mmCIF file of C-alpha atoms in Angstrom:
data_model
loop_
_atom_site.group_PDB
_atom_site.id
_atom_site.type_symbol
_atom_site.label_atom_id
_atom_site.label_comp_id
_atom_site.label_asym_id
_atom_site.label_seq_id
_atom_site.Cartn_x
_atom_site.Cartn_y
_atom_site.Cartn_z
ATOM 1 C CA LYS A 155 8.756 59.488 12.702
ATOM 2 C CA ARG A 156 5.956 59.266 15.255
ATOM 3 C CA PRO A 157 2.539 58.426 13.747
ATOM 4 C CA MET A 158 -0.461 60.533 14.651
ATOM 5 C CA GLY A 159 -2.550 59.233 17.529
ATOM 6 C CA ARG A 160 -2.172 56.283 19.854
ATOM 7 C CA THR A 161 -0.948 52.906 18.691
ATOM 8 C CA LEU A 162 -1.801 49.392 19.867
ATOM 9 C CA LEU A 163 0.902 46.739 19.457
ATOM 10 C CA LEU A 164 -0.530 43.405 18.256
ATOM 11 C CA LEU A 165 1.662 40.355 18.769
ATOM 12 C CA SER A 166 1.321 36.881 17.298
ATOM 13 C CA SER A 167 3.221 34.293 15.339
ATOM 14 C CA LEU A 168 2.995 35.502 11.745
ATOM 15 C CA THR A 169 3.993 32.230 10.100
ATOM 16 C CA GLU A 170 2.017 32.086 6.873
ATOM 17 C CA HIS A 171 -0.899 29.690 6.557
ATOM 18 C CA THR A 172 -1.349 29.230 10.328
ATOM 19 C CA GLY A 173 -4.401 29.833 12.495
ATOM 20 C CA ASN A 174 -2.791 32.452 14.740
ATOM 21 C CA ASN A 175 -1.795 34.517 11.718
ATOM 22 C CA SER A 176 -5.382 34.468 10.440
ATOM 23 C CA THR A 177 -6.761 35.295 13.876
ATOM 24 C CA ILE A 178 -4.525 38.293 14.597
ATOM 25 C CA SER A 179 -5.042 39.678 11.076
ATOM 26 C CA ARG A 180 -8.804 39.534 11.538
ATOM 27 C CA ILE A 181 -8.577 41.141 14.992
ATOM 28 C CA ALA A 182 -6.361 43.905 13.597
ATOM 29 C CA SER A 183 -9.072 44.758 11.054
ATOM 30 C CA HIS A 184 -11.560 45.319 13.896
ATOM 31 C CA PHE A 185 -9.501 48.283 15.138
ATOM 32 C CA ASP A 186 -9.489 50.091 11.771
ATOM 33 C CA GLY A 187 -10.747 53.629 12.311
ATOM 34 C CA HIS A 188 -10.483 53.340 16.104
ATOM 35 C CA ILE A 189 -6.763 53.178 16.881
ATOM 36 C CA ASN A 190 -3.514 52.735 14.991
ATOM 37 C CA THR A 191 -2.124 49.206 15.140
ATOM 38 C CA ILE A 192 1.273 47.629 14.549
ATOM 39 C CA LEU A 193 1.279 43.895 13.896
ATOM 40 C CA ARG A 194 4.509 42.093 14.787
ATOM 41 C CA ASP A 195 5.856 38.617 15.418
ATOM 42 C CA PRO A 196 7.096 38.581 19.052
ATOM 43 C CA ASP A 197 10.125 36.406 18.266
ATOM 44 C CA GLU A 198 11.262 38.780 15.521
ATOM 45 C CA LEU A 199 10.652 41.839 17.702
ATOM 46 C CA PHE A 200 12.539 40.217 20.570
ATOM 47 C CA THR A 201 15.520 39.598 18.250
ATOM 48 C CA GLU A 202 15.438 43.176 16.945
ATOM 49 C CA HIS A 203 15.193 44.683 20.444
ATOM 50 C CA PRO A 204 16.932 42.332 22.892
ATOM 51 C CA ASP A 205 17.561 45.010 25.529
ATOM 52 C CA ASP A 206 15.044 47.202 27.338
ATOM 53 C CA PHE A 207 16.505 50.485 26.063
ATOM 54 C CA SER A 208 16.133 49.420 22.427
ATOM 55 C CA LEU A 209 12.578 48.211 23.042
ATOM 56 C CA SER A 210 11.702 51.399 24.922
ATOM 57 C CA THR A 211 12.911 53.460 21.953
ATOM 58 C CA PHE A 212 10.726 51.392 19.617
ATOM 59 C CA ILE A 213 7.704 51.865 21.891
ATOM 60 C CA SER A 214 8.192 55.626 22.152
ATOM 61 C CA SER A 215 8.861 56.167 18.464
ATOM 62 C CA HIS A 216 5.591 54.424 17.556
ATOM 63 C CA ASN A 217 3.538 55.996 20.372
ATOM 64 C CA ILE A 218 2.523 52.545 21.640
ATOM 65 C CA VAL A 219 0.037 52.839 24.503
ATOM 66 C CA GLY A 220 -0.729 49.147 25.038
ATOM 67 C CA GLY A 221 -0.392 45.633 23.733
ATOM 68 C CA LEU A 222 -2.561 42.671 22.759
ATOM 69 C CA GLY A 223 -0.964 39.311 22.074
ATOM 70 C CA ILE A 224 -1.905 35.751 21.206
ATOM 71 C CA HIS A 225 -0.194 33.058 23.300
ATOM 72 C CA ALA A 226 0.735 33.689 26.920
ATOM 73 C CA TYR A 227 4.293 32.439 26.518
ATOM 74 C CA ARG A 228 5.369 33.461 23.028
ATOM 75 C CA SER A 229 3.804 36.929 23.063
ATOM 76 C CA GLY A 230 3.636 37.253 26.827
ATOM 77 C CA ARG A 231 7.423 37.347 27.269
ATOM 78 C CA LEU A 232 7.582 40.539 25.241
ATOM 79 C CA LEU A 233 4.416 42.086 26.648
ATOM 80 C CA LEU A 234 5.953 41.913 30.107
ATOM 81 C CA ARG A 235 8.716 44.239 28.887
ATOM 82 C CA LEU A 236 6.406 46.882 27.395
ATOM 83 C CA ASN A 237 5.769 48.846 30.595
ATOM 84 C CA ARG A 238 2.345 49.439 29.106
ATOM 85 C CA PRO A 239 -1.044 47.853 29.919
ATOM 86 C CA PHE A 240 -1.672 44.685 27.930
ATOM 87 C CA ALA A 241 -4.203 41.932 27.306
ATOM 88 C CA ILE A 242 -3.424 38.346 26.370
ATOM 89 C CA ILE A 243 -5.419 35.930 24.217
ATOM 90 C CA LEU A 244 -4.863 32.320 25.219
ATOM 91 C CA GLY A 245 -3.591 30.403 22.208
ATOM 92 C CA GLY A 246 -4.232 26.864 23.428
ATOM 93 C CA THR A 247 -0.768 25.319 23.507
ATOM 94 C CA ASP A 248 0.325 27.883 26.107
ATOM 95 C CA VAL A 249 -2.205 26.611 28.665
ATOM 96 C CA ASN A 250 -2.739 23.062 27.397
ATOM 97 C CA GLU A 251 0.918 22.142 26.858
ATOM 98 C CA GLN A 252 3.495 24.726 27.961
ATOM 99 C CA LEU A 253 2.020 25.312 31.396
ATOM 100 C CA LYS A 254 3.364 21.827 32.184
ATOM 101 C CA VAL A 255 6.943 22.939 31.404
ATOM 102 C CA PRO A 256 8.498 24.534 34.525
ATOM 103 C CA GLU A 257 10.697 27.136 32.788
ATOM 104 C CA LYS A 258 7.768 28.272 30.626
ATOM 105 C CA SER A 259 5.025 28.044 33.246
ATOM 106 C CA GLU A 260 6.768 30.615 35.433
ATOM 107 C CA ILE A 261 6.577 33.181 32.630
ATOM 108 C CA ILE A 262 3.017 32.225 31.668
ATOM 109 C CA LEU A 263 1.779 32.648 35.241
ATOM 110 C CA LYS A 264 3.473 36.051 35.493
ATOM 111 C CA VAL A 265 1.879 37.140 32.213
ATOM 112 C CA LEU A 266 -1.584 36.011 33.326
ATOM 113 C CA THR A 267 -1.157 37.777 36.662
ATOM 114 C CA GLU A 268 0.003 41.087 35.193
ATOM 115 C CA ALA A 269 -2.350 41.227 32.192
ATOM 116 C CA ARG A 270 -5.246 43.688 32.432
ATOM 117 C CA LEU A 271 -7.438 41.187 30.596
ATOM 118 C CA VAL A 272 -7.142 37.491 29.710
ATOM 119 C CA LEU A 273 -9.284 36.245 26.828
ATOM 120 C CA ALA A 274 -10.187 32.574 26.371
ATOM 121 C CA PHE A 275 -11.873 31.172 23.262
ATOM 122 C CA HIS A 276 -13.874 28.604 25.233
ATOM 123 C CA GLU A 277 -14.864 27.601 28.773
ATOM 124 C CA PRO A 278 -12.475 24.618 29.225
ATOM 125 C CA LEU A 279 -9.514 26.921 28.516
ATOM 126 C CA ARG A 280 -10.805 29.487 30.985
ATOM 127 C CA HIS A 281 -11.408 26.762 33.564
ATOM 128 C CA ARG A 282 -7.869 25.428 33.202
ATOM 129 C CA VAL A 283 -6.399 28.878 33.865
ATOM 130 C CA LEU A 284 -8.583 29.408 36.930
ATOM 131 C CA GLN A 285 -7.566 26.055 38.360
ATOM 132 C CA VAL A 286 -4.030 27.443 38.532
ATOM 133 C CA LEU A 287 -4.814 31.107 39.283
ATOM 134 C CA PRO A 288 -8.308 31.350 40.817
ATOM 135 C CA GLU A 289 -7.545 34.871 42.046
ATOM 136 C CA ILE A 290 -7.637 36.299 38.499
ATOM 137 C CA SER A 291 -11.193 35.123 37.743
ATOM 138 C CA ALA A 292 -12.553 38.677 37.403
ATOM 139 C CA LYS A 293 -10.361 39.438 34.398
ATOM 140 C CA VAL A 294 -10.576 36.110 32.521
ATOM 141 C CA ARG A 295 -13.316 36.429 29.924
ATOM 142 C CA LEU A 296 -14.758 34.245 27.202
ATOM 143 C CA LEU A 297 -14.606 35.587 23.664
ATOM 144 C CA ALA A 298 -15.193 33.151 20.817
ATOM 145 C CA GLN A 299 -13.604 33.795 17.437
ATOM 146 C CA GLY A 300 -15.648 35.097 14.553
ATOM 147 C CA VAL A 301 -15.681 33.628 11.068
ATOM 148 C CA ASP A 302 -16.816 35.390 7.923
ATOM 149 C CA ILE A 303 -15.869 34.269 4.427
ATOM 150 C CA THR A 304 -16.625 36.774 1.678
ATOM 151 C CA GLU A 305 -17.268 36.035 -1.976
ATOM 152 C CA SER A 306 -14.060 37.849 -2.909
ATOM 153 C CA GLU A 307 -12.073 35.383 -0.810
ATOM 154 C CA LEU A 308 -13.616 32.569 -2.808
ATOM 155 C CA GLY A 309 -12.451 33.874 -6.158
ATOM 156 C CA THR A 310 -11.076 31.549 -8.782
ATOM 157 C CA ILE A 311 -8.091 29.438 -7.845
ATOM 158 C CA GLN A 312 -5.093 31.228 -9.335
ATOM 159 C CA SER A 313 -2.489 28.526 -9.797
ATOM 160 C CA LEU A 314 -2.918 25.000 -8.704
ATOM 161 C CA SER A 315 0.169 23.531 -10.234
ATOM 162 C CA GLU A 316 0.744 22.831 -6.548
ATOM 163 C CA LEU A 317 -2.443 20.783 -6.306
ATOM 164 C CA ASP A 318 -4.148 18.364 -8.655
ATOM 165 C CA LEU A 319 -7.601 19.791 -9.286
ATOM 166 C CA ARG A 320 -8.834 16.532 -10.737
ATOM 167 C CA LEU A 321 -7.985 14.884 -7.423
ATOM 168 C CA ILE A 322 -9.563 17.609 -5.291
ATOM 169 C CA SER A 323 -12.747 17.414 -7.342
ATOM 170 C CA SER A 324 -13.153 13.799 -6.198
ATOM 171 C CA THR A 325 -15.843 13.258 -3.578
ATOM 172 C CA ARG A 326 -13.493 10.999 -1.655
ATOM 173 C CA VAL A 327 -10.781 13.480 -0.654
ATOM 174 C CA PHE A 328 -10.417 14.320 3.050
ATOM 175 C CA LEU A 329 -8.528 17.468 3.941
ATOM 176 C CA LEU A 330 -6.344 17.743 7.037
ATOM 177 C CA PRO A 331 -5.071 21.352 7.338
ATOM 178 C CA CYS A 332 -2.367 21.558 9.996
ATOM 179 C CA GLY A 333 1.211 22.548 10.637
ATOM 180 C CA LEU A 334 3.712 19.745 11.110
ATOM 181 C CA ARG A 335 4.262 19.606 14.866
ATOM 182 C CA PRO A 336 3.433 17.120 17.649
ATOM 183 C CA VAL A 337 0.370 18.881 19.060
ATOM 184 C CA LYS A 338 -1.324 18.868 15.626
ATOM 185 C CA ASP A 339 -0.308 15.205 15.129
ATOM 186 C CA PRO A 340 -0.983 14.624 11.405
ATOM 187 C CA LEU A 341 0.729 11.205 11.700
ATOM 188 C CA TYR A 342 -2.211 10.031 13.824
ATOM 189 C CA LEU A 343 -4.532 9.243 10.906
ATOM 190 C CA ILE A 344 -2.126 8.150 8.175
ATOM 191 C CA ASP A 345 -2.154 4.373 8.751
ATOM 192 C CA ALA A 346 -5.955 4.254 8.917
ATOM 193 C CA PHE A 347 -6.335 6.159 5.631
ATOM 194 C CA VAL A 348 -3.659 4.043 3.942
ATOM 195 C CA GLU A 349 -5.691 0.912 4.710
ATOM 196 C CA TRP A 350 -8.886 2.567 3.478
ATOM 197 C CA HIS A 351 -7.212 3.706 0.237
ATOM 198 C CA ARG A 352 -5.966 0.166 -0.380
ATOM 199 C CA ARG A 353 -9.560 -1.053 -0.162
ATOM 200 C CA ASP A 354 -10.989 1.899 -2.105
ATOM 201 C CA SER A 355 -8.626 3.715 -4.491
ATOM 202 C CA ARG A 356 -10.924 6.778 -4.543
ATOM 203 C CA ILE A 357 -9.918 7.643 -0.971
ATOM 204 C CA PHE A 358 -7.216 10.292 -0.445
ATOM 205 C CA LEU A 359 -5.941 12.085 2.622
ATOM 206 C CA LEU A 360 -4.659 15.542 1.666
ATOM 207 C CA ILE A 361 -2.536 17.139 4.406
ATOM 208 C CA VAL A 362 -1.743 20.834 3.929
ATOM 209 C CA GLY A 363 0.482 22.786 6.276
ATOM 210 C CA PRO A 364 3.958 24.180 6.901
ATOM 211 C CA GLU A 365 6.883 22.551 8.687
ATOM 212 C CA LEU A 366 6.847 23.888 12.266
ATOM 213 C CA ASP A 367 8.829 21.290 14.227
ATOM 214 C CA PRO A 368 11.957 19.892 12.496
ATOM 215 C CA THR A 369 12.092 16.589 14.395
ATOM 216 C CA TYR A 370 8.405 15.821 13.943
ATOM 217 C CA SER A 371 8.547 16.947 10.314
ATOM 218 C CA ARG A 372 11.335 14.469 9.529
ATOM 219 C CA ARG A 373 9.235 11.615 10.925
ATOM 220 C CA PHE A 374 6.235 12.876 8.990
ATOM 221 C CA TYR A 375 8.083 13.099 5.655
ATOM 222 C CA GLU A 376 9.512 9.602 6.099
ATOM 223 C CA LYS A 377 6.027 8.244 6.738
ATOM 224 C CA VAL A 378 4.470 10.041 3.768
ATOM 225 C CA LYS A 379 7.280 8.930 1.445
ATOM 226 C CA SER A 380 6.769 5.317 2.472
ATOM 227 C CA HIS A 381 3.099 5.643 1.454
ATOM 228 C CA GLU A 382 3.417 7.827 -1.652
ATOM 229 C CA ASN A 383 1.266 5.371 -3.639
ATOM 230 C CA ASP A 384 -1.272 4.804 -0.871
ATOM 231 C CA GLY A 385 -3.416 7.931 -1.096
ATOM 232 C CA ILE A 386 -1.456 10.172 1.273
ATOM 233 C CA ILE A 387 -0.565 13.596 -0.161
ATOM 234 C CA HIS A 388 1.161 16.515 1.549
ATOM 235 C CA HIS A 389 1.565 20.121 0.411
ATOM 236 C CA VAL A 390 3.632 22.510 2.486
ATOM 237 C CA ALA A 391 1.281 25.464 2.176
ATOM 238 C CA ILE A 392 -1.151 27.217 -0.139
ATOM 239 C CA SER A 393 -2.674 30.678 0.037
ATOM 240 C CA ARG A 394 -5.757 31.179 2.209
ATOM 241 C CA ALA A 395 -7.898 31.860 -0.870
ATOM 242 C CA ASN A 396 -6.796 28.599 -2.468
ATOM 243 C CA MET A 397 -7.235 26.745 0.818
ATOM 244 C CA LEU A 398 -10.840 27.932 1.074
ATOM 245 C CA ARG A 399 -11.536 26.850 -2.497
ATOM 246 C CA VAL A 400 -9.962 23.454 -1.899
ATOM 247 C CA MET A 401 -11.852 23.123 1.384
ATOM 248 C CA GLY A 402 -15.136 23.717 -0.423
ATOM 249 C CA ARG A 403 -14.475 20.802 -2.793
ATOM 250 C CA VAL A 404 -13.485 18.045 -0.380
ATOM 251 C CA CYS A 405 -15.606 15.400 1.286
ATOM 252 C CA ALA A 406 -14.807 16.574 4.811
ATOM 253 C CA VAL A 407 -12.276 18.573 6.811
ATOM 254 C CA LEU A 408 -10.412 16.677 9.530
ATOM 255 C CA ASN A 409 -8.667 17.761 12.721
ATOM 256 C CA SER A 410 -6.194 15.421 14.427
ATOM 257 C CA SER A 411 -4.893 17.718 17.192
ATOM 258 C CA ARG A 412 -4.061 16.357 20.622
ATOM 259 C CA SER A 413 -5.235 19.680 22.061
ATOM 260 C CA GLU A 414 -6.680 22.846 20.543
ATOM 261 C CA GLY A 415 -7.395 26.453 21.382
ATOM 262 C CA GLN A 416 -10.029 27.182 18.753
ATOM 263 C CA SER A 417 -9.260 25.923 15.255
ATOM 264 C CA ASN A 418 -9.606 28.466 12.433
ATOM 265 C CA ALA A 419 -9.728 25.658 9.883
ATOM 266 C CA ILE A 420 -12.704 24.045 11.610
ATOM 267 C CA LEU A 421 -14.536 27.375 11.788
ATOM 268 C CA GLU A 422 -13.904 28.063 8.110
ATOM 269 C CA ALA A 423 -15.094 24.591 7.101
ATOM 270 C CA MET A 424 -18.272 25.077 9.142
ATOM 271 C CA ALA A 425 -18.872 28.454 7.495
ATOM 272 C CA LEU A 426 -18.343 26.930 4.045
ATOM 273 C CA GLY A 427 -20.817 24.113 4.660
ATOM 274 C CA VAL A 428 -18.215 21.344 4.716
ATOM 275 C CA PRO A 429 -18.568 18.502 7.262
ATOM 276 C CA VAL A 430 -16.007 18.512 10.081
ATOM 277 C CA ILE A 431 -14.647 15.338 11.662
ATOM 278 C CA ALA A 432 -12.444 16.237 14.616
ATOM 279 C CA ARG A 433 -10.399 14.495 17.264
ATOM 280 C CA GLY A 434 -11.940 14.606 20.713
ATOM 281 C CA ASN A 435 -10.230 17.306 22.740
ATOM 282 C CA GLU A 436 -11.715 20.090 24.869
ATOM 283 C CA GLY A 437 -11.177 22.775 22.236
ATOM 284 C CA ASN A 438 -12.794 20.833 19.404
ATOM 285 C CA VAL A 439 -15.730 19.611 21.479
ATOM 286 C CA SER A 440 -16.392 23.137 22.740
ATOM 287 C CA LEU A 441 -16.112 24.679 19.281
ATOM 288 C CA LEU A 442 -18.404 22.196 17.513
ATOM 289 C CA ARG A 443 -21.060 22.361 20.267
ATOM 290 C CA GLY A 444 -22.627 19.051 19.263
ATOM 291 C CA SER A 445 -22.323 19.583 15.500
ATOM 292 C CA GLY A 446 -19.786 17.851 13.259
ATOM 293 C CA ARG A 447 -18.430 14.488 14.352
ATOM 294 C CA ILE A 448 -15.933 13.776 17.144
ATOM 295 C CA PHE A 449 -13.615 10.748 17.166
ATOM 296 C CA MET A 450 -11.407 9.268 19.872
ATOM 297 C CA SER A 451 -9.378 6.887 17.683
ATOM 298 C CA PRO A 452 -8.348 6.562 14.005
ATOM 299 C CA GLU A 453 -10.905 3.761 13.682
ATOM 300 C CA GLU A 454 -13.701 6.039 14.889
ATOM 301 C CA CYS A 455 -12.524 8.674 12.430
ATOM 302 C CA LEU A 456 -12.842 6.224 9.529
ATOM 303 C CA LEU A 457 -16.333 5.186 10.604
ATOM 304 C CA ALA A 458 -17.452 8.819 10.623
ATOM 305 C CA ALA A 459 -15.645 9.544 7.319
ATOM 306 C CA LYS A 460 -17.279 6.594 5.592
ATOM 307 C CA LYS A 461 -20.736 7.751 6.646
ATOM 308 C CA VAL A 462 -20.051 11.253 5.323
ATOM 309 C CA ALA A 463 -18.694 9.865 2.040
ATOM 310 C CA GLU A 464 -21.464 7.355 1.451
ATOM 311 C CA GLU A 465 -24.609 8.779 3.078
ATOM 312 C CA GLU A 466 -25.991 12.052 1.748
ATOM 313 C CA ASP A 467 -28.390 12.362 4.691
ATOM 314 C CA GLU A 468 -25.486 12.204 7.138
ATOM 315 C CA ARG A 469 -23.613 14.895 5.237
ATOM 316 C CA ARG A 470 -26.685 17.131 5.053
ATOM 317 C CA THR A 471 -27.408 16.729 8.770
ATOM 318 C CA ILE A 472 -23.865 17.681 9.769
ATOM 319 C CA VAL A 473 -23.830 20.741 7.517
ATOM 320 C CA GLU A 474 -27.197 21.956 8.815
ATOM 321 C CA GLU A 475 -26.029 21.552 12.430
ATOM 322 C CA GLN A 476 -22.755 23.359 11.767
ATOM 323 C CA THR A 477 -24.435 26.235 9.921
ATOM 324 C CA LYS A 478 -26.713 26.893 12.891
ATOM 325 C CA ILE A 479 -23.770 26.859 15.294
ATOM 326 C CA VAL A 480 -21.736 29.330 13.191
ATOM 327 C CA LYS A 481 -24.628 31.778 12.931
ATOM 328 C CA SER A 482 -25.413 31.525 16.642
ATOM 329 C CA PHE A 483 -21.950 31.638 18.205
ATOM 330 C CA TYR A 484 -19.203 32.731 15.795
ATOM 331 C CA SER A 485 -20.258 36.103 14.424
ATOM 332 C CA THR A 486 -17.502 38.516 13.359
ATOM 333 C CA ASP A 487 -19.823 41.423 14.201
ATOM 334 C CA VAL A 488 -20.015 40.274 17.828
ATOM 335 C CA GLU A 489 -16.257 39.694 17.880
ATOM 336 C CA ARG A 490 -15.601 43.201 16.489
ATOM 337 C CA LYS A 491 -17.864 44.894 19.067
ATOM 338 C CA ASN A 492 -16.185 43.055 21.915
ATOM 339 C CA TYR A 493 -12.697 44.122 20.859
ATOM 340 C CA ILE A 494 -13.397 47.794 20.180
ATOM 341 C CA HIS A 495 -15.453 48.236 23.361
#
């Protein structure tokens, strides 16, 4: 049955407890009262409608007039088949990693060329696209993500049989929220934190995130198992509400990514007033805008983490810097106005 009015198809990976899922859900809420939306995972939709006739029937039956997708390869492949105008939001790995892969870059370049609008979270991402396709400069625009955490989202933790609250309440727990895949690289910091834990048993590295790459995940689990008594803890996933509560109790939130689009976890930590210590890549440097702390090696990460753990002035300075940045650059009101106009 055809719904009343026009419908916008929103495409993104909908894997639970991932940044893209959070981002597309927030963007979908901006369109409430303006246009109907359908939120779908492009891989699932591609499987359901492998041929153009089947997809065309789906589009007609839902009165889809256009599309908006995150990730120029994953969502872009399907957007090209819509025969409707579409916009693409650069995810990060599409431009930073997959543009280097010949069979994927061909599709990505076609998507960027045919899109009505290309949205980049930060200037380095926009610059990288224009190095490859300078002729599309007029339609590549900057649009930072918004972050807004309500009191209702910070309600009481429902069930933390999955996490040890006594541990999380420690002032020496460092949280690394990330999916298990090479670009997020959670293995990068493990050895450094193992050595620190052996010197100071109050130190724990808590890694929370789903298995996204089977090969990398196997290496990760082997490493964690070999250090199960050395302060390294992994949990596959927890709800966003629980993640926010956990985030608010830890010493600092870490990011170990080799490259980034714009990390939701970093934004949420900044909004919560939790220090961020992030690996030096273009996405993280652009997002933090001089706040937080950037590291270029595991050793630099430990130096920054020790200062946050042991020096209250350092912690207070970082939080004050981050709070100013969030208020100035990452407003959900500004994000909402940009999408609906």
